[in-house]
Coordinates of C-alpha atoms (C1' of nucleotides) in Angstrom, one line a residue:
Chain Q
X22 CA -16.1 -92.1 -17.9
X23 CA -15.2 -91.8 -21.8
X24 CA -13.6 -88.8 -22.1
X25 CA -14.8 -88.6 -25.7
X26 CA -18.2 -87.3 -24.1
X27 CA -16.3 -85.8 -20.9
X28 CA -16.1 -82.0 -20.1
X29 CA -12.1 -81.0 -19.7
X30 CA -10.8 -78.4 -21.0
X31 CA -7.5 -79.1 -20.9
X32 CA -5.3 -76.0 -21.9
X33 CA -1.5 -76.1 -23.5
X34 CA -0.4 -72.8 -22.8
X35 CA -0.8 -71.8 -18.9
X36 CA -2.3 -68.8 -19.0
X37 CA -0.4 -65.9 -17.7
X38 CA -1.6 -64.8 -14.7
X39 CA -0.7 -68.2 -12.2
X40 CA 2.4 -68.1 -10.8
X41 CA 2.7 -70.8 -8.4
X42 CA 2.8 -74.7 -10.2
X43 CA -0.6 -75.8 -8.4
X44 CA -2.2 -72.8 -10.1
X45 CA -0.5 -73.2 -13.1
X46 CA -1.7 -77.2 -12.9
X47 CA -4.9 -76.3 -12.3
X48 CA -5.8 -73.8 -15.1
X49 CA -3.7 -76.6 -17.4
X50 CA -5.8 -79.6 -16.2
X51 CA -9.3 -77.9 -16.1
X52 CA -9.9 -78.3 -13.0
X53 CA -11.5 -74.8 -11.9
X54 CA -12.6 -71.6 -14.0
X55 CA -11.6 -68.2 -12.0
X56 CA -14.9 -66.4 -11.9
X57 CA -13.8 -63.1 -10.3
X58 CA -10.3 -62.3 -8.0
X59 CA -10.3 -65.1 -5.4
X60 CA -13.7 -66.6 -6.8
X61 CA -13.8 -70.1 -9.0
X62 CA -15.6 -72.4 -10.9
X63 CA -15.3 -76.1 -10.0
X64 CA -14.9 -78.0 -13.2
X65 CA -15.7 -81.7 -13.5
X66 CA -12.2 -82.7 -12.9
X67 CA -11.4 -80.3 -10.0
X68 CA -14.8 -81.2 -8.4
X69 CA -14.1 -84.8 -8.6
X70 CA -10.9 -84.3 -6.3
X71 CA -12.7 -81.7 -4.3
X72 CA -14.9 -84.4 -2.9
X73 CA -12.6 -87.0 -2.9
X74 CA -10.6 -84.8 -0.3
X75 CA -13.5 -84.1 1.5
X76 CA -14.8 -87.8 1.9
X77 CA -11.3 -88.4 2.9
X78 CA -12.0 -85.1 6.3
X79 CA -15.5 -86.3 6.6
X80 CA -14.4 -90.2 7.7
X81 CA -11.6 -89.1 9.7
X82 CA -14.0 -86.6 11.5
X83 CA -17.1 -89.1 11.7
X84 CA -14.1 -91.4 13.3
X85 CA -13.3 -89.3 16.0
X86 CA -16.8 -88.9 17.0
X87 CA -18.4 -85.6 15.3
X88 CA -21.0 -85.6 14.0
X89 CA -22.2 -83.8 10.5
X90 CA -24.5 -81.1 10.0
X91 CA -24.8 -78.5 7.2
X92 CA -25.6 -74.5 8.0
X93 CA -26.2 -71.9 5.6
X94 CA -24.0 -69.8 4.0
X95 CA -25.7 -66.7 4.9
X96 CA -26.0 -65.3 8.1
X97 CA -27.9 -62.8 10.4
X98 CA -26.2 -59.6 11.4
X99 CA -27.9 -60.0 14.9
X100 CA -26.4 -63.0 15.4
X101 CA -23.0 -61.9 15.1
X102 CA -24.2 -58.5 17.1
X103 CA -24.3 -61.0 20.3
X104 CA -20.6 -62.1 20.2
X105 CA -19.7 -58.7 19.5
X106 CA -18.1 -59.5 16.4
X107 CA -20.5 -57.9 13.8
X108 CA -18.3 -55.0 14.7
X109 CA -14.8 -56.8 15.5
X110 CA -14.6 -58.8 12.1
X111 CA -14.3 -55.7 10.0
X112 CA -14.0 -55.3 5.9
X113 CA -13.1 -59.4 5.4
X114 CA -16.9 -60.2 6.6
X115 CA -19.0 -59.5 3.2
X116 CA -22.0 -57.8 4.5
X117 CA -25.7 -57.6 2.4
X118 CA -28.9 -56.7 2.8
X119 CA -31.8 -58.5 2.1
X120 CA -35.1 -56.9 0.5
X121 CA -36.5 -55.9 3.4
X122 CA -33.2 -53.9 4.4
X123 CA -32.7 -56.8 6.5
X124 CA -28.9 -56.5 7.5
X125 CA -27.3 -60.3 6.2
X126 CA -23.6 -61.4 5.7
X127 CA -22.0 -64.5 4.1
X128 CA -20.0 -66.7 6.8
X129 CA -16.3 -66.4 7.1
X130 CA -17.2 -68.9 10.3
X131 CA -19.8 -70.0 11.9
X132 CA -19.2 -70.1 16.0
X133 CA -22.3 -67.4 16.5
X134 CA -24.8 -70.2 14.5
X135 CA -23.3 -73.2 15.7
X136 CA -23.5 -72.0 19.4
X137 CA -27.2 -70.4 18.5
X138 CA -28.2 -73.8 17.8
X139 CA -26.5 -75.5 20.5
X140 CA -28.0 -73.2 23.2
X141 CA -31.3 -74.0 21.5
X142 CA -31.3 -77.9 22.3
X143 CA -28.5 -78.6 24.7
X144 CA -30.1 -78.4 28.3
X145 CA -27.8 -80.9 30.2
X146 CA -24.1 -81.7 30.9
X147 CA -25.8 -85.3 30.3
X148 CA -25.6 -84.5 26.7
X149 CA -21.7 -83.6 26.1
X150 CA -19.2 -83.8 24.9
X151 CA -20.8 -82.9 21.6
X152 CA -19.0 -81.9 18.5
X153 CA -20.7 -80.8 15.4
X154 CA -19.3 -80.0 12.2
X155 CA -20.4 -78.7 8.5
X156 CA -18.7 -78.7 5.6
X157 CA -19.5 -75.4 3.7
X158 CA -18.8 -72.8 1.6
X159 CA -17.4 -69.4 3.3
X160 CA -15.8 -65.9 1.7
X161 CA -14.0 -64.0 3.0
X162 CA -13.0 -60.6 1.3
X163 CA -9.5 -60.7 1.4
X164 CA -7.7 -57.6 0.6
X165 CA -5.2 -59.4 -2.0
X166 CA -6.4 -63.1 -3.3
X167 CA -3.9 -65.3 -4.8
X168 CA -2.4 -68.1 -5.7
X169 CA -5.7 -69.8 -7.2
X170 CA -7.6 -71.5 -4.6
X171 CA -5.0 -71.8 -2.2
X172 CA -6.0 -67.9 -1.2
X173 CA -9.1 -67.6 -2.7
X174 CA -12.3 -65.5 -1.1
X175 CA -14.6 -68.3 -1.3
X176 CA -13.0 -71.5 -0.3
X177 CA -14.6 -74.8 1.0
X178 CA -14.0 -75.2 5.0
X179 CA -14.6 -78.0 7.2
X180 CA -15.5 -76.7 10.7
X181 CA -16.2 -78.4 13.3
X182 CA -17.1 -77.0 17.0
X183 CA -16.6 -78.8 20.4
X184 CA -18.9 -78.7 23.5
X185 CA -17.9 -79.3 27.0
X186 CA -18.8 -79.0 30.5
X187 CA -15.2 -78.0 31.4
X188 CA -12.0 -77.2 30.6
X189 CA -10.5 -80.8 31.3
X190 CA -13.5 -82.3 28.8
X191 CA -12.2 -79.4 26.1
X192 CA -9.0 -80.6 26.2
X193 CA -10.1 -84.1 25.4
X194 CA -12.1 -82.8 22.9
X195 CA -8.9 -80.4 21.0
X196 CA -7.1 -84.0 21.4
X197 CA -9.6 -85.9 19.5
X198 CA -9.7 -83.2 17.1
X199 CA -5.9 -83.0 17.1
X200 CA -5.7 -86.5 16.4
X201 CA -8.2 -86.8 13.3
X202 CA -6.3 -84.0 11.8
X203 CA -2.8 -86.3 11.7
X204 CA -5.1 -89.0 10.1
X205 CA -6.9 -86.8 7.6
X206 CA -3.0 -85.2 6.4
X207 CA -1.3 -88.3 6.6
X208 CA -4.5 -90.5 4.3
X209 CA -4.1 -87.2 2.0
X210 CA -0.4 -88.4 1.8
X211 CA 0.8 -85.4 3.0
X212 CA 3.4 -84.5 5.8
X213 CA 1.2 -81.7 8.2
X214 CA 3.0 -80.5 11.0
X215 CA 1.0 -79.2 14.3
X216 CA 3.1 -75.8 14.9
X217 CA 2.0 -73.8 18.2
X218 CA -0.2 -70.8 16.8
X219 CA -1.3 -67.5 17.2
X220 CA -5.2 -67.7 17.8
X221 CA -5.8 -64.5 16.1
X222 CA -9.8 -63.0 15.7
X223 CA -10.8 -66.3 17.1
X224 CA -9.5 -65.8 20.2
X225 CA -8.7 -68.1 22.9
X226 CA -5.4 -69.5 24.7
X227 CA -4.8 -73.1 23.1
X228 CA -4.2 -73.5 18.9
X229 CA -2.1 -75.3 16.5
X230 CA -1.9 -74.9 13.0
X231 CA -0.9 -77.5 10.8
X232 CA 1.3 -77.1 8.4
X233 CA 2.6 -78.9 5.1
X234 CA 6.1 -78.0 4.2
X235 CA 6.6 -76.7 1.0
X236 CA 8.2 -74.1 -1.4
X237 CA 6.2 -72.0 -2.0
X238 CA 4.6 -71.8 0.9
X239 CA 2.9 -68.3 2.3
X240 CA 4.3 -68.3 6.2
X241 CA 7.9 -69.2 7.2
X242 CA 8.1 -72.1 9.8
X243 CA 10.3 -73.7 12.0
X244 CA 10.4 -77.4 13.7
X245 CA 12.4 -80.3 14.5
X246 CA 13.5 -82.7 11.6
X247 CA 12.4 -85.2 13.4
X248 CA 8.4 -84.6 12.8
X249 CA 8.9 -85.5 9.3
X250 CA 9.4 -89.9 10.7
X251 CA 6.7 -89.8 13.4
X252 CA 4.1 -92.2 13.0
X253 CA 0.4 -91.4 12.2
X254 CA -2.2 -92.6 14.8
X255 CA -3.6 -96.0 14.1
X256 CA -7.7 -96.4 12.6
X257 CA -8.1 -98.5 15.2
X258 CA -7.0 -95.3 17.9
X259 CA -9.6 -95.4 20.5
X260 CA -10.6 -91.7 20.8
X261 CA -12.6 -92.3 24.0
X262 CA -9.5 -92.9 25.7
X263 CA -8.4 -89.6 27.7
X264 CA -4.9 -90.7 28.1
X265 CA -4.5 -92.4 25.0
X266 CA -5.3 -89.2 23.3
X267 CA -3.1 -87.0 25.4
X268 CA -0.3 -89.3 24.8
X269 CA -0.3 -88.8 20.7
X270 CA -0.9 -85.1 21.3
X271 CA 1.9 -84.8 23.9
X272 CA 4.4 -87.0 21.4
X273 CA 3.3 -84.6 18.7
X274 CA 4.4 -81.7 20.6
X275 CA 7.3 -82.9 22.1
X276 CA 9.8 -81.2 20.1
X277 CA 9.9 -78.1 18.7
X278 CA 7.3 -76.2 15.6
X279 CA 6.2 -73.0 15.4
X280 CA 5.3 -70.5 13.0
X281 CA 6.6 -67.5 12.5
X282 CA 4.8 -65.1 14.8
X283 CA 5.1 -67.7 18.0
X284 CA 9.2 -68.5 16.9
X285 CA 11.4 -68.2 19.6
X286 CA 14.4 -67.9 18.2
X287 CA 16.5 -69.3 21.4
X288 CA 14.7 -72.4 21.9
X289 CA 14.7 -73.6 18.1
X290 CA 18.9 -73.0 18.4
X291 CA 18.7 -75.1 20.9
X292 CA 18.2 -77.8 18.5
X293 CA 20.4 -79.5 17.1
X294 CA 21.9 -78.1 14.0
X295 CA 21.3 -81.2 11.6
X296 CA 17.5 -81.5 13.0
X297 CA 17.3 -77.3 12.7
X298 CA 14.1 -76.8 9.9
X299 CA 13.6 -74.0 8.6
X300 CA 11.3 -73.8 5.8
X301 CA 8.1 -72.5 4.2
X302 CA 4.9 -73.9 4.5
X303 CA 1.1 -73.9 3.7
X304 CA -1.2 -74.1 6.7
X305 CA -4.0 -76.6 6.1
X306 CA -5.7 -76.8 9.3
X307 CA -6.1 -74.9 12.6
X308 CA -7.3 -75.6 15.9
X309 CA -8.3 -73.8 18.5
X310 CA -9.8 -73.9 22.3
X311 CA -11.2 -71.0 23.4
X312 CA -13.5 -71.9 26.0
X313 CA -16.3 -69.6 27.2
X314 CA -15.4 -66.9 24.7
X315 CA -19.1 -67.6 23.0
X316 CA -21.1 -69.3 25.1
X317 CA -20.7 -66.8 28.2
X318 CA -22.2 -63.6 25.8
X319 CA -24.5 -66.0 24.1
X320 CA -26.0 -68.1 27.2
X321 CA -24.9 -71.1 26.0
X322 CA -25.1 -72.6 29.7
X323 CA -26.1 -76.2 30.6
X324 CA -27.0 -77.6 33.8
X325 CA -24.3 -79.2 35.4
X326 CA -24.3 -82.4 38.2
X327 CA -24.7 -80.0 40.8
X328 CA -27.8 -78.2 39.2
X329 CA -26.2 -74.7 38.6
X330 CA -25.8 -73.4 35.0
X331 CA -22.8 -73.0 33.4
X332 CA -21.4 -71.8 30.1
X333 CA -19.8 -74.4 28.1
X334 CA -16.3 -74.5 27.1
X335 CA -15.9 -74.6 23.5
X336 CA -13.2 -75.2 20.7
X337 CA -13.4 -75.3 16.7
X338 CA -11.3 -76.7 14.2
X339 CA -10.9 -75.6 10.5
X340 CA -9.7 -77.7 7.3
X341 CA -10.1 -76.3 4.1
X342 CA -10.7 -79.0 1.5
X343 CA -10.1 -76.7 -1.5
X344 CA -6.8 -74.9 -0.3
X345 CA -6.1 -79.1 -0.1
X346 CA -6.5 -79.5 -3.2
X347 CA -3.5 -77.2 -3.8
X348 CA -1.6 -78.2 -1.5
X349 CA -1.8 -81.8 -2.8
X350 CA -0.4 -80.6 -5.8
X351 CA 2.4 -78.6 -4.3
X352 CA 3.2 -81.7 -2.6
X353 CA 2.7 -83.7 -5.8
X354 CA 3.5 -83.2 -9.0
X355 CA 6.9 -83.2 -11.6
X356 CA 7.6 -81.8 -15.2
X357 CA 4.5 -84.0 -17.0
X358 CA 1.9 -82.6 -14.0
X359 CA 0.2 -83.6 -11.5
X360 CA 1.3 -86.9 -9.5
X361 CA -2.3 -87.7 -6.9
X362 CA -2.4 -89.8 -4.1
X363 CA -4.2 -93.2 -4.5
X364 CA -6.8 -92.0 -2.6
X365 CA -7.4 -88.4 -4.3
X366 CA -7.0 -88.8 -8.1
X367 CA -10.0 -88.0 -9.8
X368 CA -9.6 -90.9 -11.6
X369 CA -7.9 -94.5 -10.3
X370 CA -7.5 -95.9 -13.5
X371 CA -7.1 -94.4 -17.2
X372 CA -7.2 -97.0 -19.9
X373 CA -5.9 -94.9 -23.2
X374 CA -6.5 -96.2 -26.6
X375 CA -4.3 -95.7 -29.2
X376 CA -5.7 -96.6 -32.2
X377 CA -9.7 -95.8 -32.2
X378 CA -11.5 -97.8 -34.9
X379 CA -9.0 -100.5 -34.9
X380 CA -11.0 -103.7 -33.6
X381 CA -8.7 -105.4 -31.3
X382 CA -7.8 -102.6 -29.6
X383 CA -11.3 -101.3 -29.4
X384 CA -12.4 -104.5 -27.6
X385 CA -9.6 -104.8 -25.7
X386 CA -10.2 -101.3 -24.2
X387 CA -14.2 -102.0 -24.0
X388 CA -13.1 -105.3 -21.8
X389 CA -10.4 -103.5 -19.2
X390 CA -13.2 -99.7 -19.4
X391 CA -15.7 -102.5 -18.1
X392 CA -14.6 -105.0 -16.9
X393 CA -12.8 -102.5 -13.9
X394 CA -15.6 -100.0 -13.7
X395 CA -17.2 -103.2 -12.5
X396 CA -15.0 -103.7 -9.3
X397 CA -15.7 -100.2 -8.1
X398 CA -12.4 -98.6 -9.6
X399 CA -13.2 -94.8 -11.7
X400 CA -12.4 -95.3 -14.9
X401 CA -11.1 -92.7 -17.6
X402 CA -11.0 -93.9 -20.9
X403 CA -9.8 -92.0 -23.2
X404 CA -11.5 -93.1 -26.6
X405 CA -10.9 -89.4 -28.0
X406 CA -10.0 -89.5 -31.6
X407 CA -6.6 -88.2 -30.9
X408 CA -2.9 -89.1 -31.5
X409 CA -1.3 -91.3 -28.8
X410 CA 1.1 -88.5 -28.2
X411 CA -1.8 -86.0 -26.7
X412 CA -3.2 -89.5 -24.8
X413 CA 0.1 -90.0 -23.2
X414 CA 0.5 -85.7 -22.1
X415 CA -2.7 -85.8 -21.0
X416 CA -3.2 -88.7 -18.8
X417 CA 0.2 -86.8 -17.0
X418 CA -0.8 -83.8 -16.8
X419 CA -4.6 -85.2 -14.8
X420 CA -1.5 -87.1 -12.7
X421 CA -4.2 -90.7 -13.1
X422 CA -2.1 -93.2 -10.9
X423 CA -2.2 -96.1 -13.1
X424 CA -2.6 -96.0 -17.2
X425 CA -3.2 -98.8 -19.1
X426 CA -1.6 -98.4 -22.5
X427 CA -3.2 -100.3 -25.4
X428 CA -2.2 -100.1 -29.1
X429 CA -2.2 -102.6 -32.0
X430 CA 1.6 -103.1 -31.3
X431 CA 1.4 -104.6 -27.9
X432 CA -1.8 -106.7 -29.0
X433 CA 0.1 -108.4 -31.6
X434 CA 1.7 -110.2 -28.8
X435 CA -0.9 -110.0 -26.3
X436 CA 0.5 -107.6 -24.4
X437 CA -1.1 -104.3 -22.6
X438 CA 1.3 -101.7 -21.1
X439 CA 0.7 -100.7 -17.3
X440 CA 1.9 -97.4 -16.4
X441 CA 2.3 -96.2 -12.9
X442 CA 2.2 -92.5 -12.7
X443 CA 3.7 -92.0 -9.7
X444 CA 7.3 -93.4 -10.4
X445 CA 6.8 -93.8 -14.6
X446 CA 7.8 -97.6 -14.1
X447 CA 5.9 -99.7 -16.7
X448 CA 5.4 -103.0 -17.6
X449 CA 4.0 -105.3 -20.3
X450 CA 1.5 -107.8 -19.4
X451 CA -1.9 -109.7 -20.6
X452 CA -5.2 -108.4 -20.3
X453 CA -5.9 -110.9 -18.2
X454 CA -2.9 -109.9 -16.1
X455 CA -4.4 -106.5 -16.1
X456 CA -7.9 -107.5 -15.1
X457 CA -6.2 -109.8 -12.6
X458 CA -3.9 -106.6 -11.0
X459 CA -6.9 -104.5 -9.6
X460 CA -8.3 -106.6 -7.4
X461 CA -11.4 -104.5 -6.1
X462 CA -11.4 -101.0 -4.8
X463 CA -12.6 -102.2 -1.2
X464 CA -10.1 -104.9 -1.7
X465 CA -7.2 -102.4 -2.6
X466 CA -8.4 -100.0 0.5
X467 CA -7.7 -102.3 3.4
X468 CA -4.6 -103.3 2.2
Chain S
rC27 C1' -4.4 -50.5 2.0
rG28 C1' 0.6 -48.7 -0.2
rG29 C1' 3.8 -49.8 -4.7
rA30 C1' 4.3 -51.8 -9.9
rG31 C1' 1.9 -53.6 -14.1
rU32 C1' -1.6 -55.7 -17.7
rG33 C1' -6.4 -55.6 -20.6
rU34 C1' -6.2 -57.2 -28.7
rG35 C1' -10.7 -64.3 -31.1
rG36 C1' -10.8 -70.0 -26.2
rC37 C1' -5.0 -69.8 -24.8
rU38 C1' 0.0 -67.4 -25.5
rC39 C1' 1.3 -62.9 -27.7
rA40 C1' 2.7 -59.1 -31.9
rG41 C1' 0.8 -54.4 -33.6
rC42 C1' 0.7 -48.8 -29.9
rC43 C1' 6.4 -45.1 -29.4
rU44 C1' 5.9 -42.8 -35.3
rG45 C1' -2.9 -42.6 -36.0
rG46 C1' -4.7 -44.8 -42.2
rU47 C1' -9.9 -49.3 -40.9
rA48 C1' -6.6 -56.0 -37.1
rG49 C1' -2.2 -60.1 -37.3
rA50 C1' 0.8 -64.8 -35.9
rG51 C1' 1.2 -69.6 -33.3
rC52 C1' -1.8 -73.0 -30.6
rA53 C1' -7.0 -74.5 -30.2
rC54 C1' -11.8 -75.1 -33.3
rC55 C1' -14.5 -76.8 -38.3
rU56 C1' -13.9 -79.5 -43.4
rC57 C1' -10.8 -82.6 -46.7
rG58 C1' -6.4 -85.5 -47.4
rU59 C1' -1.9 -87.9 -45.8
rU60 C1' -0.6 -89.6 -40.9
rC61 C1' -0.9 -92.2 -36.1
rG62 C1' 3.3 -96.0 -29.4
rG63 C1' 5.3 -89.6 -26.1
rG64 C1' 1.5 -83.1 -27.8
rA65 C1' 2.1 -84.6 -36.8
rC66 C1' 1.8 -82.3 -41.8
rG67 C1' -0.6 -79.9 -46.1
rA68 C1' -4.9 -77.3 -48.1
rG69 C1' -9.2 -74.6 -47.1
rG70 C1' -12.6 -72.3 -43.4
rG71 C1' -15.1 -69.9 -39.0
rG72 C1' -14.4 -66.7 -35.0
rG73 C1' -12.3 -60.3 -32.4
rU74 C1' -17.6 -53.3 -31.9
rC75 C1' -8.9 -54.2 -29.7
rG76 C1' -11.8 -53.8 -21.1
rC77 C1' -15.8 -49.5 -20.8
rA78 C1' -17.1 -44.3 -21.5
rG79 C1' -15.9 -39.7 -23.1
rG80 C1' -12.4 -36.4 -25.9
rU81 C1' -8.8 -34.9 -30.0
rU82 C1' -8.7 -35.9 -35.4
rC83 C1' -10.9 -36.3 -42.1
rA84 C1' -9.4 -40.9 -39.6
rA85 C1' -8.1 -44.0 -33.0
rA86 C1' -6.2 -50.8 -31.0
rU87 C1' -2.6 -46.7 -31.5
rC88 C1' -2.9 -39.9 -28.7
rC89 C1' -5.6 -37.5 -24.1
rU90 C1' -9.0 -37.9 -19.7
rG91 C1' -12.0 -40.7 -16.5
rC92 C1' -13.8 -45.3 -14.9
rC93 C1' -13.7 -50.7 -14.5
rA94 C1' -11.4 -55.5 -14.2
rC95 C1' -7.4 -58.6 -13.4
rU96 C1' -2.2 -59.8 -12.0
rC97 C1' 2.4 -59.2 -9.3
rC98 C1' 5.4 -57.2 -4.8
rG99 C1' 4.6 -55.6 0.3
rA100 C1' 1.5 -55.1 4.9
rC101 C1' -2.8 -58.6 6.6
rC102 C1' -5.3 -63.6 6.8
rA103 C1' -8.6 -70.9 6.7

RNA sequence: CGGAGUGUGGCUCAGCCUGGUAGAGCACCUCGUUCGGGACGAGGGGGUCGCAGGUUCAAAUCCUGCCACUCCGACCA
């Protein structure tokens, strides 16, 4: 992408009204427009990492054995009349009518239409465990939005919902689940800890939230230090495996996390001193089991071996790719802006030009733009007539993990700079050298 | 839903108390000088001062109502 014909409205000032640095980072980068309280615009850049994240939730889902769908955004009152929760949810649920004074609602979730759909097809124990998933746009009309997207009204959600024959297959199925969610945080290059949860309006007797540590997170948390070294769960994890899975879950709850409204204030003093955390933190997934709490109202029975129908034990599991995407930047960022993940960044590579019109530079720029949009990398290149200075602040402030610097100075002697964004180290090498460094995206991903 | 605030050009804000017909910086356009960590000069465009009433010869400014947004708290992916 040139960003001479790019949309980014990049902004100097931060406007008033964010308070918390992802916000503020947000608004500054261009990344989304605030429409209405708790309501946004996804610009260019801020859709770019929106996705990115939610490849990143959709490969670590499709891993574990789920399997994609995509339901609407609006909803039937009728259908949440038959869970009884058309009357339960209350003022968050947005409710409409249609023309035909049809009563409608836009999903805060979507168990009612994922079960309607499951009871429609799903005859036979033969056909579980089954786990579908969607990722969609929900609202819900919270009393007091803030903090940008990270509490917004409409935010992006993965869900995904689990099918099983009994409680014993469930479990299995919260473990897969429980597993993915370690890889998806831990490719995100973030630190999420599974805290034992209240299961609020959902309802049910099993849930953990996960939970990134930082500042300025909304709940207050409390774990054992020792989460923050435990390893992630191989790609190669066999999530077929009953015991396999029970064994990562089992080491990931071996110590002890909760949030605030399941602390007990007893057994975390029983910890240690020096492994006591106590901190804030941003919840960025939740899990839950709550096995016949839909299917028994809603008939979602299948036949079992023995013949007799039974209601099918259910879970559902919740990410939300554009609270991520402030998290990410919670997580990552420092006084220039935003520091991505590899894996994130809207952009891998920025090549900035320093001297537009001058020839060598021009072509030099042309060759690395190219030449590395070639091998699968995105490319920024800034060819906007502007002073290096607003190249260099910019490039930051979009937090691009690798820059490469050319000007007329480092030509003279060959030379290209190569900027990492991540730790500011830089070094001066040949084109070729450059070229040479970035071997392939596919290349650079199995590495 | 309780409490506290704020609405003036794209952004940050001044002007309001003490009414007199709208300003600054940044951004934008033109020209020139510049050009390796957010340059400088000159010129220029852009605002029915959140909306609706009211008071007054005159309202961004005073009064009333409404709307929107933000922050703190209670509540939540």
């Amino acid at each position: 992408m040139r960003l001479s014909r790019y949309f980014m409205p990049i902004l100097r000032d931060t406007p008033k009204e964010a308070e918390i640095v992802s916000h503020r980072l947000m608004l500054r980068a261009g990344m989304i427009r605030q429409q209405s309280a708790g309501i946004y615009s996804w610009l260019p850049l801020g859709l770019r990492v929106l996705n990115k994240i939610s490849a990143v939730v959709r490969e670590e889902q499709n891993r574990s054995g789920a399997i994609e769908i995509l339901m609407p955004t609006i909803q039937s009152a009728d259908l949440w009349r038959e869970s009884g929760r058309y009357d339960a949810y209350g003022k968050e649920m947005l409710r409409i009518k249609d023309r035909h004074d049809r009563e409608m609602l836009y999903g805060p979730t979507n168990e009612e239409m994922v079960t309607e759909i499951f009871r429609s097809y799903v005859k036979s124990y033969k056909d579980l465990p089954l786990n579908l998933y969607h990722i969609q746009w929900k609202f819900r009309d919270e009393v007091r939005p803030r903090f940008g997207v990270m509490r917004g009204r409409e935010f992006l959600m993965k869900d995904a919902y689990s099918f099983d024959l009994d409680q014993a297959g469930a479990r299995h199925a919260y473990n897969r689940m429980f597993t993915a969610y370690l890889r998806t945080f831990a490719r995100l290059g973030l630190k999420a800890i599974p805290m034992r949860a209240d299961t609020g309006p959902i309802g049910g007797d099993l849930s953990h939230e996960f939970i990134v540590l930082a500042s300025t997170g909304e709940s207050e948390v409390f774990c054992h230090k020792d989460y923050l070294d435990f390893a992630t769960p191989a790609a190669d994890t066999d999530f077929d495996s009953i015991e396999g899975l029970q064994g990562v879950v089992d080491k990931w709850t071996s110590l002890y996390a909760a949030t605030e409204e399941m602390h007990e204030k007893a057994a975390f003093e029983a910890i240690p001193a020096e492994s006591q955390v106590s901190a804030r933190g941003i919840e960025v997934g939740h899990i839950f089991y709550f096995g016949t709490k839909y299917s028994e109202p809603m008939g979602a029975t299948v036949a079992g071996p023995d013949g007799q129908l039974v209601p099918v034990h259910m879970g559902s599991y919740g990410i939300g790719p554009s609270r991520l995407v402030a998290a990410l930047i919670e997580a990552g960022h420092d006084e220039g802006g935003i520091v991505w993940p590899d894996e994130i960044a809207p952009f891998d590579i920025a090549v900035l030009n320093l001297k537009i019109g001058d020839a060598a530079t021009d072509g030099a720029c042309e060759q690395l733009y190219r030449g590395l949009a070639a091998k699968g990398y995105d490319m920024a290149y800034d060819d906007r007539d502007e002073r290096p200075g607003g190249k260099f602040a910019t490039a930051d402030l979009i937090g691009i993990p690798w820059q490469i610097i050319v000007g007329p100075k480092g030509l003279a002697e060959g030379k290209v700079e190569l900027k990492r964004r991540a730790g500011g180290e830089r070094e001066l090498v040949s084109l070729e050298a450059a070229l040479a460094r970035f071997p392939g995206k596919g290349a650079e991903t199995n590495a």
